Coordinates of C-alpha atoms in Angstrom, one line a residue:
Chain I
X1333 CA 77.6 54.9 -83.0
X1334 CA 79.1 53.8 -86.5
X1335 CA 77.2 51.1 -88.9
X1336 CA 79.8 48.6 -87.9
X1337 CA 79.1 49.5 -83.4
X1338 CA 75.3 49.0 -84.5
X1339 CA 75.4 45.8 -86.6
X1340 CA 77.5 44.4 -83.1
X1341 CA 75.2 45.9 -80.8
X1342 CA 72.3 43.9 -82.6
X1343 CA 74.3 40.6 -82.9
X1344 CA 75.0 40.5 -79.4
X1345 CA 72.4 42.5 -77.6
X1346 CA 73.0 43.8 -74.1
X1347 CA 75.6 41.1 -73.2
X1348 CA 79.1 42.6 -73.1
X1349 CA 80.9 41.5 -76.0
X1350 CA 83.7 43.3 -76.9
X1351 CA 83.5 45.0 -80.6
X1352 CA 87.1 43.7 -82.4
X1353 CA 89.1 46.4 -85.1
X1354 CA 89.3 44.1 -87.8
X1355 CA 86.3 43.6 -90.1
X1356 CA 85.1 43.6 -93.8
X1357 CA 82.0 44.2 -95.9
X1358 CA 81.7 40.7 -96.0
X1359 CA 81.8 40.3 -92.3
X1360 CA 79.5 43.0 -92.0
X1361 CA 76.8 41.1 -94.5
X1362 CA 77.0 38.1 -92.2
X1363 CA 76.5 39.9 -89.2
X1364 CA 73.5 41.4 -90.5
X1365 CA 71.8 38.3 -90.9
X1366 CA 68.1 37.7 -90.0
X1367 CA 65.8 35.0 -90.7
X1368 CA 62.7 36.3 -92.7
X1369 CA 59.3 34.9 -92.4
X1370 CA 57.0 37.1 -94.3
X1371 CA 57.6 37.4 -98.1
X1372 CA 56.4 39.1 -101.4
X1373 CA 54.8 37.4 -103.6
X1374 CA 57.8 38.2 -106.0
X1375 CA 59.0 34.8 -107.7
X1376 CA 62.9 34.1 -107.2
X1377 CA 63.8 34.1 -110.7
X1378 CA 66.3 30.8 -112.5
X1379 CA 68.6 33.6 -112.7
X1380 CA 68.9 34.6 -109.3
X1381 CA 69.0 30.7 -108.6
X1382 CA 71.8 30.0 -110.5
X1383 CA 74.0 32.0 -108.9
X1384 CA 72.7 31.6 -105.5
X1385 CA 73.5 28.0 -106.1
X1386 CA 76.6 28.6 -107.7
X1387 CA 77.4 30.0 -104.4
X1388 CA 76.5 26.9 -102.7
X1389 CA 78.5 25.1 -105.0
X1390 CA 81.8 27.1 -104.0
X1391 CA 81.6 25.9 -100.4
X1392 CA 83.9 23.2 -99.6
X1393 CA 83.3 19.7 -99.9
X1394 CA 84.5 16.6 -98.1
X1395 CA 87.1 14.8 -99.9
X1396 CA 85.6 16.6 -102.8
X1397 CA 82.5 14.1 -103.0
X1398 CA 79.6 16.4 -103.0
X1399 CA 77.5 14.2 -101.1
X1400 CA 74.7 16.7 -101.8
X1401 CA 71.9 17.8 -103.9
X1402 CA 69.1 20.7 -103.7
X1403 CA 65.2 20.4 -105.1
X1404 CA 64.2 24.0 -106.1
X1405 CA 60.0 23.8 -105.0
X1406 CA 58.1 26.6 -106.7
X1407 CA 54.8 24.4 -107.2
X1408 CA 52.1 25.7 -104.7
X1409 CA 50.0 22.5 -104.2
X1410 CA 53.7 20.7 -103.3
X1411 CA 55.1 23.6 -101.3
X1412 CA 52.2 23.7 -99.4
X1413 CA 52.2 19.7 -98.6
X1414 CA 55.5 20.4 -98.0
X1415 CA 54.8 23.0 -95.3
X1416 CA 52.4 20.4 -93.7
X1417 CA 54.8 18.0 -93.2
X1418 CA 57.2 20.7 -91.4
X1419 CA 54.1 21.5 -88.9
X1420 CA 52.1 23.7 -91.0
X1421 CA 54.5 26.6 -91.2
X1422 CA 52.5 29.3 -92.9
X1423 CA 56.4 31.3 -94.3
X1424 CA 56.4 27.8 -96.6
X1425 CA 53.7 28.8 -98.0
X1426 CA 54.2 32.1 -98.8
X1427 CA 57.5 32.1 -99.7
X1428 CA 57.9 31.7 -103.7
X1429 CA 60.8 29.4 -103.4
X1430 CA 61.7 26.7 -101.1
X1431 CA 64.9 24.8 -101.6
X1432 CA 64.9 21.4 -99.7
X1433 CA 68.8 20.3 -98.8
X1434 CA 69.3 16.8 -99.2
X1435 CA 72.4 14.3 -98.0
X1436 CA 72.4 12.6 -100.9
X1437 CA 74.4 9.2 -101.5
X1438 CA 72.5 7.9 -104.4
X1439 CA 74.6 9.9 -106.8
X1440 CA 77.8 8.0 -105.1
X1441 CA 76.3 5.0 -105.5
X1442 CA 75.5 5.5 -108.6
X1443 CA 79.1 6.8 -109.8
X1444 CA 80.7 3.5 -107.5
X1445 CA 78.5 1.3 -110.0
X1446 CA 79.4 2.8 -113.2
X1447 CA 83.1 2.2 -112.6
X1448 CA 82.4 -0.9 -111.5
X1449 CA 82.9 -0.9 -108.0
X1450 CA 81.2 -1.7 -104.7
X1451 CA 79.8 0.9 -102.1
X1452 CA 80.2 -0.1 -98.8
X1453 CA 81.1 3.3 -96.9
X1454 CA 78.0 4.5 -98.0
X1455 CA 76.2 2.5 -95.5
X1456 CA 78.1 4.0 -92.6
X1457 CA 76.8 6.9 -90.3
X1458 CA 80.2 8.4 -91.1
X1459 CA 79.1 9.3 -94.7
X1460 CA 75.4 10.0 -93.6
X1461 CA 77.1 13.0 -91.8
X1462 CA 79.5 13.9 -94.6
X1463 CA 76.1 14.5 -96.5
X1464 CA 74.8 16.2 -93.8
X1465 CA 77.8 18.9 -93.6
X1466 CA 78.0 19.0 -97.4
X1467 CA 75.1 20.2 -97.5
X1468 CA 74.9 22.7 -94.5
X1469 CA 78.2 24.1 -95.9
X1470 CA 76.6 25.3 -99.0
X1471 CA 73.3 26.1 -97.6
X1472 CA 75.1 28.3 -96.0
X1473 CA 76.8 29.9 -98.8
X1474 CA 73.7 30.3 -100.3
X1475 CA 71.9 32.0 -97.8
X1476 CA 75.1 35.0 -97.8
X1477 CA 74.2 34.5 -101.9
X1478 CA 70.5 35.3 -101.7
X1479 CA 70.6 38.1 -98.9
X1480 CA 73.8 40.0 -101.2
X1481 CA 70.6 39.7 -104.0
X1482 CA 68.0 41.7 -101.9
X1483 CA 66.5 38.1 -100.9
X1484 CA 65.5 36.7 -97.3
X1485 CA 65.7 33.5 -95.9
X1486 CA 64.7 31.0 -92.9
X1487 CA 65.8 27.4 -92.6
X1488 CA 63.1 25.0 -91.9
X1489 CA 64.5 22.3 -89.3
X1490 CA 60.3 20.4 -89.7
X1491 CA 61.3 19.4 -93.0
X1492 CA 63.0 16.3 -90.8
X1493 CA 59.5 16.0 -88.8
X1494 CA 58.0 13.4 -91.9
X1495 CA 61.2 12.4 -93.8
X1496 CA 59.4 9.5 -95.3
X1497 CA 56.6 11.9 -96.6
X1498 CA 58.8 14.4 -97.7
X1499 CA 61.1 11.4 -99.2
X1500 CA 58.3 10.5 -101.1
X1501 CA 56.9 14.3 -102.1
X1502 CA 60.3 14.9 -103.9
X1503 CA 60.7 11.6 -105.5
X1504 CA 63.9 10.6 -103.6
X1505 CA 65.6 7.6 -103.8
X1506 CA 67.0 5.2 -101.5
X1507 CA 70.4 6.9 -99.8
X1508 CA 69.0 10.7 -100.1
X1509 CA 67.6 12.3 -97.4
X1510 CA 66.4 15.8 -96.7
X1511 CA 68.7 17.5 -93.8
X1512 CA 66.5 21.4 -93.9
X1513 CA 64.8 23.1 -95.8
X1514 CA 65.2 27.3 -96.8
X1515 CA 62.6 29.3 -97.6
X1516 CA 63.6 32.1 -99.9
X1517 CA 62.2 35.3 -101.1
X1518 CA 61.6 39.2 -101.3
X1519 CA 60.8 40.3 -97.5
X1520 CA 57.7 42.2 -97.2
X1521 CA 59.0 45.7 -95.8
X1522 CA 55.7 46.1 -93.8
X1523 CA 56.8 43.3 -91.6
X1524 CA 60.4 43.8 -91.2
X1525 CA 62.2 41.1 -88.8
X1526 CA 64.7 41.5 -86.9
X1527 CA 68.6 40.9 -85.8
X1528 CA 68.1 38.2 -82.7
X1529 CA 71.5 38.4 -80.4
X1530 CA 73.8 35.6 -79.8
X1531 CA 75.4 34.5 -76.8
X1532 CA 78.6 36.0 -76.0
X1533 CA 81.3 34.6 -77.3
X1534 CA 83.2 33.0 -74.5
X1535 CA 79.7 30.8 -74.8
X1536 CA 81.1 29.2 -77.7
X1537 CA 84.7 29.9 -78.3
X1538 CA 87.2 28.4 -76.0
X1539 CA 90.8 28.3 -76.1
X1540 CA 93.0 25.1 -76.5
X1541 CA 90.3 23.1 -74.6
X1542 CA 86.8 23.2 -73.9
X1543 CA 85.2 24.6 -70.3
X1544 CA 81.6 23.9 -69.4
X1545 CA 82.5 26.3 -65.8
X1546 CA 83.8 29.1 -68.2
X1547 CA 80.2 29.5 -70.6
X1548 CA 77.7 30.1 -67.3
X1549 CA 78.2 33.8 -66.6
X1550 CA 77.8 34.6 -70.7
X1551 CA 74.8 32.1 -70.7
X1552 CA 73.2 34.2 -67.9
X1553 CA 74.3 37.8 -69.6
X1554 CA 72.2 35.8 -72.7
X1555 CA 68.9 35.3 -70.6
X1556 CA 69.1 39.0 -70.2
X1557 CA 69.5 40.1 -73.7
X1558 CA 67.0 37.9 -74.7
X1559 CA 64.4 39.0 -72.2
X1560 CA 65.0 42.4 -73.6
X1561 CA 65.1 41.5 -77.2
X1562 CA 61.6 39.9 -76.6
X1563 CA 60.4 43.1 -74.8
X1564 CA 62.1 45.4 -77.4
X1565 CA 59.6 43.4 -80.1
X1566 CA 56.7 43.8 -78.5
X1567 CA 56.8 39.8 -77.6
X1568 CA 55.3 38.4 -74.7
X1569 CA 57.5 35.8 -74.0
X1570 CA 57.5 33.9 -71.1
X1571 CA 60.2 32.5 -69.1
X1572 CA 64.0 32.8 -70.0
X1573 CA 66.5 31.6 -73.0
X1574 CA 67.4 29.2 -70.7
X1575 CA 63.7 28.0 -70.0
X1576 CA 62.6 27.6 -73.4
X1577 CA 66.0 26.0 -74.6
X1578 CA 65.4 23.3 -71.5
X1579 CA 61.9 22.5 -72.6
X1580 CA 63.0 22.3 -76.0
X1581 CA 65.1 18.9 -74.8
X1582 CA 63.2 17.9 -72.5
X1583 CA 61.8 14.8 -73.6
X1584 CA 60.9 12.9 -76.8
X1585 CA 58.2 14.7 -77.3
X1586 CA 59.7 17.9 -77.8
X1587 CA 61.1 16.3 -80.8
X1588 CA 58.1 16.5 -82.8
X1589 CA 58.0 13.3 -84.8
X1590 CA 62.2 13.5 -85.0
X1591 CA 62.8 10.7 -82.1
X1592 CA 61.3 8.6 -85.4
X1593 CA 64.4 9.5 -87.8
X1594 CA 66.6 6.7 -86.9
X1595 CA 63.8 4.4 -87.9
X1596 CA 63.5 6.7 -91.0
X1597 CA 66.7 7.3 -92.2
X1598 CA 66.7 3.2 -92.1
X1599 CA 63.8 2.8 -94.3
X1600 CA 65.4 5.6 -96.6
X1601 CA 68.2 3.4 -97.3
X1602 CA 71.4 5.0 -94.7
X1603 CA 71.4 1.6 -92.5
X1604 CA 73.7 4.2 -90.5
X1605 CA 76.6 1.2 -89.5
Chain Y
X132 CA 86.3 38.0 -120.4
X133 CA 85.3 40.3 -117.2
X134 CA 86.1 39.3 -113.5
X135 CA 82.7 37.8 -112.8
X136 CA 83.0 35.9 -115.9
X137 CA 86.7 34.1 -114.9
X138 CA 85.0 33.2 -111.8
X139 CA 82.5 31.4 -113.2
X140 CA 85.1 29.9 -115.5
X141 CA 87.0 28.4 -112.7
X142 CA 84.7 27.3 -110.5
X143 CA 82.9 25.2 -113.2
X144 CA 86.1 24.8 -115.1
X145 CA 85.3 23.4 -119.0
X146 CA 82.1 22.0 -118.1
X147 CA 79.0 23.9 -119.6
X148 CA 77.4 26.1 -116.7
X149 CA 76.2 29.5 -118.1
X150 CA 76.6 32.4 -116.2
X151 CA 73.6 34.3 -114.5
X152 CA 73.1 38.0 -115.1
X153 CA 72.4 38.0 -111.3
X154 CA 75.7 38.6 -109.1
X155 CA 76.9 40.6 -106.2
X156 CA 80.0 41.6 -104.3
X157 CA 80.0 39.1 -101.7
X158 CA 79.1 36.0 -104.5
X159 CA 81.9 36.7 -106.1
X160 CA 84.3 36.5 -103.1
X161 CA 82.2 33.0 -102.3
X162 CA 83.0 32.1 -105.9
X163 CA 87.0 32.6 -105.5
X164 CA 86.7 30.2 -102.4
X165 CA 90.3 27.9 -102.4
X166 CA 91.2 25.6 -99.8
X167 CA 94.7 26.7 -98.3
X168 CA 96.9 24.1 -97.7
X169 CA 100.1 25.9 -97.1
X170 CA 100.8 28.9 -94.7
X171 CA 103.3 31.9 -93.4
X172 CA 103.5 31.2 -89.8
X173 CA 102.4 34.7 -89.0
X174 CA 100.1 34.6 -86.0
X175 CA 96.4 34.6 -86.0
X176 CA 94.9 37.7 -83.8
X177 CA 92.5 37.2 -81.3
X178 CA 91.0 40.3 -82.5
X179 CA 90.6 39.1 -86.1
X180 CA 89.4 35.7 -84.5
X181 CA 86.7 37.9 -82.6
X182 CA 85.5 39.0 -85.9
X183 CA 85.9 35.0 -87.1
X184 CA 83.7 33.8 -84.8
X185 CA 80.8 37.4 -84.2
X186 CA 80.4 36.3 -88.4
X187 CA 79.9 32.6 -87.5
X188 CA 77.6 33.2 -84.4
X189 CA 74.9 35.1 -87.0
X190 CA 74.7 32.0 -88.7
X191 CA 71.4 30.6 -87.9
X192 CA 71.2 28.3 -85.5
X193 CA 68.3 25.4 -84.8
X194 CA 65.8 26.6 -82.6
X195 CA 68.3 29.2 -81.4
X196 CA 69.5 26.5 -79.4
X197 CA 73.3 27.3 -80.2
X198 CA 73.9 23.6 -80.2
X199 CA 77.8 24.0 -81.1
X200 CA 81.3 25.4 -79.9
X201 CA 84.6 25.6 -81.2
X202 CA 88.3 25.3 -79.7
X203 CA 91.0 27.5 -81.0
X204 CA 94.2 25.7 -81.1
X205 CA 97.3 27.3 -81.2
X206 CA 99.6 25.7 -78.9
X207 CA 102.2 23.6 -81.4
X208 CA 102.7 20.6 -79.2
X209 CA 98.8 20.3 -79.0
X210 CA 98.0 21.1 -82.8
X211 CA 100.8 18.3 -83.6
X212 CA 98.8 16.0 -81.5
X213 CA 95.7 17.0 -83.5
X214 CA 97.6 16.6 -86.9
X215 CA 98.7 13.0 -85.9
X216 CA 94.8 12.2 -84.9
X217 CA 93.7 13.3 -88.4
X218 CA 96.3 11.3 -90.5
X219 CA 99.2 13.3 -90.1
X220 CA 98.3 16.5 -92.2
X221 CA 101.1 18.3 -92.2
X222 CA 99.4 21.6 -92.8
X223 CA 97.8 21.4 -89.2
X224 CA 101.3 21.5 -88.0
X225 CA 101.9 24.4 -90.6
X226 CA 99.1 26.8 -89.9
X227 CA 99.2 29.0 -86.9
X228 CA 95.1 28.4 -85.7
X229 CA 93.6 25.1 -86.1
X230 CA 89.8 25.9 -85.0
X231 CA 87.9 22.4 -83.9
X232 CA 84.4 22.9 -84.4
X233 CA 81.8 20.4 -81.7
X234 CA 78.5 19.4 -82.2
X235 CA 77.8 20.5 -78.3
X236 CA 74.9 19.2 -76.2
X237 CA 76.6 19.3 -73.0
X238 CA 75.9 22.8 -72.7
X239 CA 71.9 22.6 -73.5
X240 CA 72.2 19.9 -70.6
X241 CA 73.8 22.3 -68.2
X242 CA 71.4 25.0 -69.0
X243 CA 68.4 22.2 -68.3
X244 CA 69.7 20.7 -65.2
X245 CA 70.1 24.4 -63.7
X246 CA 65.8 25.2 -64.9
X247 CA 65.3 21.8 -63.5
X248 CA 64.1 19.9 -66.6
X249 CA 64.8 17.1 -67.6
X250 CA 67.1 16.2 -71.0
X251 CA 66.2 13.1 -72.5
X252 CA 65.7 14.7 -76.1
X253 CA 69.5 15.2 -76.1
X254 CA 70.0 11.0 -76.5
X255 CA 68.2 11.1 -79.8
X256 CA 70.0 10.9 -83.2
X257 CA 68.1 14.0 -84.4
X258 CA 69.8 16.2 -81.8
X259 CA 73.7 15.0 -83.1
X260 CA 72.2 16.2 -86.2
X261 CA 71.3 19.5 -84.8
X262 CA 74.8 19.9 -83.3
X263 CA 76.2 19.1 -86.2
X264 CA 74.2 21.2 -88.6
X265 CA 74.5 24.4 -86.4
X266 CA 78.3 23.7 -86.2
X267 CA 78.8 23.8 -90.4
X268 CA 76.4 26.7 -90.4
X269 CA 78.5 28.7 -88.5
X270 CA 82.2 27.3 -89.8
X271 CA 81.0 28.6 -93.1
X272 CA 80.6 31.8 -92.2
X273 CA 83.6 31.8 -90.3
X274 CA 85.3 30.4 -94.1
X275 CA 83.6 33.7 -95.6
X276 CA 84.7 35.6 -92.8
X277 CA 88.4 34.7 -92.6
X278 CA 89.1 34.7 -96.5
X279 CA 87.7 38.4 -96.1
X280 CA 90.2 39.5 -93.8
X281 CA 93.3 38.1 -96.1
X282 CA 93.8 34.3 -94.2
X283 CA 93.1 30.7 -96.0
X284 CA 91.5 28.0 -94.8
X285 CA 90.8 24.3 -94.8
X286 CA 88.7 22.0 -93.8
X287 CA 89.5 18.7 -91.8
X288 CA 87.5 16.2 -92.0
X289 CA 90.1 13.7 -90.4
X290 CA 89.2 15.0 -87.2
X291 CA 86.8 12.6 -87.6
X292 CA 89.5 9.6 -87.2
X293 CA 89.8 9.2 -83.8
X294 CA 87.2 11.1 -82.2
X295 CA 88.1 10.3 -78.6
X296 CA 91.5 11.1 -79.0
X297 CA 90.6 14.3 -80.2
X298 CA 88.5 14.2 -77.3
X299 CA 90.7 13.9 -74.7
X300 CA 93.1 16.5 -76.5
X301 CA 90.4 19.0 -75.9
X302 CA 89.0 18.2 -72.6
X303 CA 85.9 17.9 -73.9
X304 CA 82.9 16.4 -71.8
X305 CA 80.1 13.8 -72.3
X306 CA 78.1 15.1 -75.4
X307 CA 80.4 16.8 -77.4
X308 CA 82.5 15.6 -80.3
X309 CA 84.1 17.1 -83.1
X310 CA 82.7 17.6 -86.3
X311 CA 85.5 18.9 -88.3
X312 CA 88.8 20.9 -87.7
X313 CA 89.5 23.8 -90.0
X314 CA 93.0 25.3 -90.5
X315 CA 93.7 29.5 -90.6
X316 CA 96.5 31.4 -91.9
X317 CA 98.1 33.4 -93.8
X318 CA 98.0 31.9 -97.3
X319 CA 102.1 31.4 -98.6
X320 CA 102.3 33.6 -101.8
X321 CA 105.2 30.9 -103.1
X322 CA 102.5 28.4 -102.8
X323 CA 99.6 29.7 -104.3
X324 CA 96.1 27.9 -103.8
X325 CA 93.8 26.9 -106.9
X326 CA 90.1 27.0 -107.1
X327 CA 89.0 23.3 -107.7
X328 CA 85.7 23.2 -110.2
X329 CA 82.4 21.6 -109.1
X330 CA 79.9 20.0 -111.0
X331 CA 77.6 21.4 -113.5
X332 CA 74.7 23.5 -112.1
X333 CA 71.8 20.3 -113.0
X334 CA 74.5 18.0 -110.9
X335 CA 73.3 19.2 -107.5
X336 CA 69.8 21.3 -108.7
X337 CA 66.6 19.8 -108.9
X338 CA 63.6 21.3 -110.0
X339 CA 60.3 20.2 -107.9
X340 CA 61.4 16.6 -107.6
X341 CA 64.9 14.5 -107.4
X342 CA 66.4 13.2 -110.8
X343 CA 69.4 10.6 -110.9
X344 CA 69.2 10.1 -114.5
X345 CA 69.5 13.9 -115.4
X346 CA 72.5 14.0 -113.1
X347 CA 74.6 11.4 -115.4
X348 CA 75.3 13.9 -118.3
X349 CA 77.1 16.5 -115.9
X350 CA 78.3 14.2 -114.2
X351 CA 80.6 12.7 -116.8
X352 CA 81.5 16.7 -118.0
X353 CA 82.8 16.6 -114.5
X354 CA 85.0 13.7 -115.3
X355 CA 86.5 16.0 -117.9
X356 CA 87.0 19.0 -116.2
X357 CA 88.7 17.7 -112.9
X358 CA 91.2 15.7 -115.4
X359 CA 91.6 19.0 -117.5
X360 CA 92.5 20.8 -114.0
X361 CA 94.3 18.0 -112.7
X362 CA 96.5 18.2 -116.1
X363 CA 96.5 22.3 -116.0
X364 CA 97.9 22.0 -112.2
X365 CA 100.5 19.7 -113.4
X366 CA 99.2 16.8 -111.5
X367 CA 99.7 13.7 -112.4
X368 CA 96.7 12.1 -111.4
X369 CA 95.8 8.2 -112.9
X370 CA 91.9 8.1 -113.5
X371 CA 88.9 10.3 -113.0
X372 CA 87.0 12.1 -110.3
X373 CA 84.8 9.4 -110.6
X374 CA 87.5 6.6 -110.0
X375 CA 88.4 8.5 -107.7
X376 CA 85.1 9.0 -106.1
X377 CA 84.2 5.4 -106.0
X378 CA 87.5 4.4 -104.2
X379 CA 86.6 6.4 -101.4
X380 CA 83.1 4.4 -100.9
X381 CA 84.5 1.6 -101.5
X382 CA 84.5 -0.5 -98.4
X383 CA 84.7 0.2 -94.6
X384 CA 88.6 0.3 -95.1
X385 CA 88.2 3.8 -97.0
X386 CA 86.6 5.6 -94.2
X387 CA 90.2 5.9 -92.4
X388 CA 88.5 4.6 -89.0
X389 CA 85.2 6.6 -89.0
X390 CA 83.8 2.9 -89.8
X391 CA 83.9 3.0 -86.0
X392 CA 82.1 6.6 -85.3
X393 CA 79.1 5.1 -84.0
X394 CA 80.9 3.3 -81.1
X395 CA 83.0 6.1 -80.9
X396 CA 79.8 9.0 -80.2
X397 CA 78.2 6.2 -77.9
X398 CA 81.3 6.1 -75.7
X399 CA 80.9 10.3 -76.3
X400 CA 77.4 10.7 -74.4
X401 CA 75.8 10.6 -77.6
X402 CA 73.1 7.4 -77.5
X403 CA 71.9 8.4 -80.8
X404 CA 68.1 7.0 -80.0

């Protein structure tokens, strides 16, 4: 099997997914993607940063707004608050960077009053999710940035768990909000992780309109390739994809503090119209 | 000046953003990102849209909970529907693929009502926000992937207008909406696209806590740069980015109809809780 059949084979596990002819190095990068939660204590030096986030910076941006903004967390005591307030994920902690995302309207706010005009779009849910993509869309960028640089990453979806607290642990002000966080650093070799398969892609991608019907037999071929991705690692996972997805959206509980962020998001200033 | 260091040059354009010594292959082909606006009508292959959408797949994805799909559109009378919906973009009509990417919980209900769980996570705000973060995730790779392989792209965020227009185009059920189209093609060598700078570095990077006031400096640089491209592009462009910028928050009347997304992703299946 060729490096390009194996990087495949990983993505989508066991599921039959057809292996296309055209590719890249680039593609191949992304492909090889895999979220790291054990780190060196290596720092991620300014340097690196700066063109990680110049990376992030290259992504697109709606209407060219930038609706966006990143906080670069290094400080212990604050990563480690920080890590509370995401339900004490232990990787925050000993990962040397953590960049927090942020939808940030405050800086178009602040531009709409310096020339001297009002801001009333900013108070819609419209450009709530325009910050939210923004930022996604470079977060992205960056994560492609800092694994071409030797680094490894995980997003951090608790960061929304405590908004308020990490609203206030940041120093944000009104109309900024954080959307994820990304742990970043050097991967410890002795605890190497590992490619996790996707779905097949007729799960996903549909042509010229969207079938519910046509996704079951791939999302069946996925229980399957997770059940033996789980074994393959030695996990002892119980229950399906499908089991652990449904309990996942069960109920407003599962949301862990996040059924709150419509109440949050209010007092942080997105009235979300 | 070297390769890397034109790269840097463009994206920042004349504002002051050093260069890092840190770089890599695949940063420098996110530096060169340009949105594509006009395109051969030479087809898009399914194959080199299998490769598209394996590189957007390894993007992560919340809780591996896959919460987003995407429609490929090539049928003209459709994707001149579409174009319409989003303001009449003629470059929808122009490029051969128009890919709609859908924050998708319909599927994560399917998947609980055949486990027999209940779903009533899926009516809160913070799952929208999971759709549409794991559908940007992925679209950004698929931006990496496709400029890789020799096609442009662009995003549309005027898929947005009329959501259940664009809806009912794409047969889509309760609990899906689209978060964005994005155009693919061949790039038209007569009309070659430009990379547009972004802000100074210390715009959108914070170090351990958020600053507005250290935003303002770069922030005006910015000013300076987008008029000194505007001018270099032979644009003829009456005030600033930030003019410009503040005319698009202005009032409800800027949003181009998404002043009415929240009635529109209620009428969706989306409660937003």
């Amino acid at each position: 099997m060729n490096a390009r059949a194996s990087l495949y084979q990983a993505r989508y596990g066991s599921a039959d997914t057809p292996q296309p002819a055209a590719g890249s190095t680039i593609i191949d990068h992304l492909l090889a993607h895999r979220s790291v939660r054990a780190y060196l204590p290596d720092p991620v030096s300014d340097d690196s940063l700066a063109a990680i986030i110049a990376a992030a910076q290259s992504a697109a941006s709606s209407s060219n707004l930038h609706a966006w903004s990143v906080v670069a967390v290094r400080d212990p005591v604050r990563k480690a608050r920080l890590a509370e307030f995401a339900g004490n994920q232990e990787h925050i902690v000993e990962a040397p960077l953590l960049l927090v995302w942020l939808a940030d309207l405050a800086r178009l706010e602040s531009v709409a009053r310096r020339v001297g005009e009002s801001h009333d779009a900013l108070d819609y849910l419209e450009m709530f999710e325009v910050g939210v993509i923004d930022a996604a869309l470079a977060a992205q960028n960056a994560v492609a940035a800092a694994e071409s640089l030797g680094l490894g990453t995980v997003y951090i979806g608790g960061m929304r768990n405590r908004p308020l607290d990490v609203a206030a642990e940041l120093a944000l002000p009104p109309r900024v909000v954080a959307v994820f966080g990304l742990c970043v650093g050097t991967p410890d070799p002795d605890k190497p992780a590992s490619v996790k398969p996707r779905p097949p892609r007729p799960v996903v991608l549909h042509q010229e309109q969207y079938s519910l019907e046509a996704q079951q037999p791939g999302l069946l071929e996925y229980d399957t390739a997770m059940s033996e991705f789980y074994a393959a690692q030695g996990m002892k996972v119980r229950g399906t994809w499908s089991n652990h997805s449904a309990k996942r959206v069960r109920d407003a509980a599962s949301l862990s503090g996040r059924d709150q962020l419509v109440e949050a998001l209010h007092r942080l200033g997105f009235p979300l119209k």
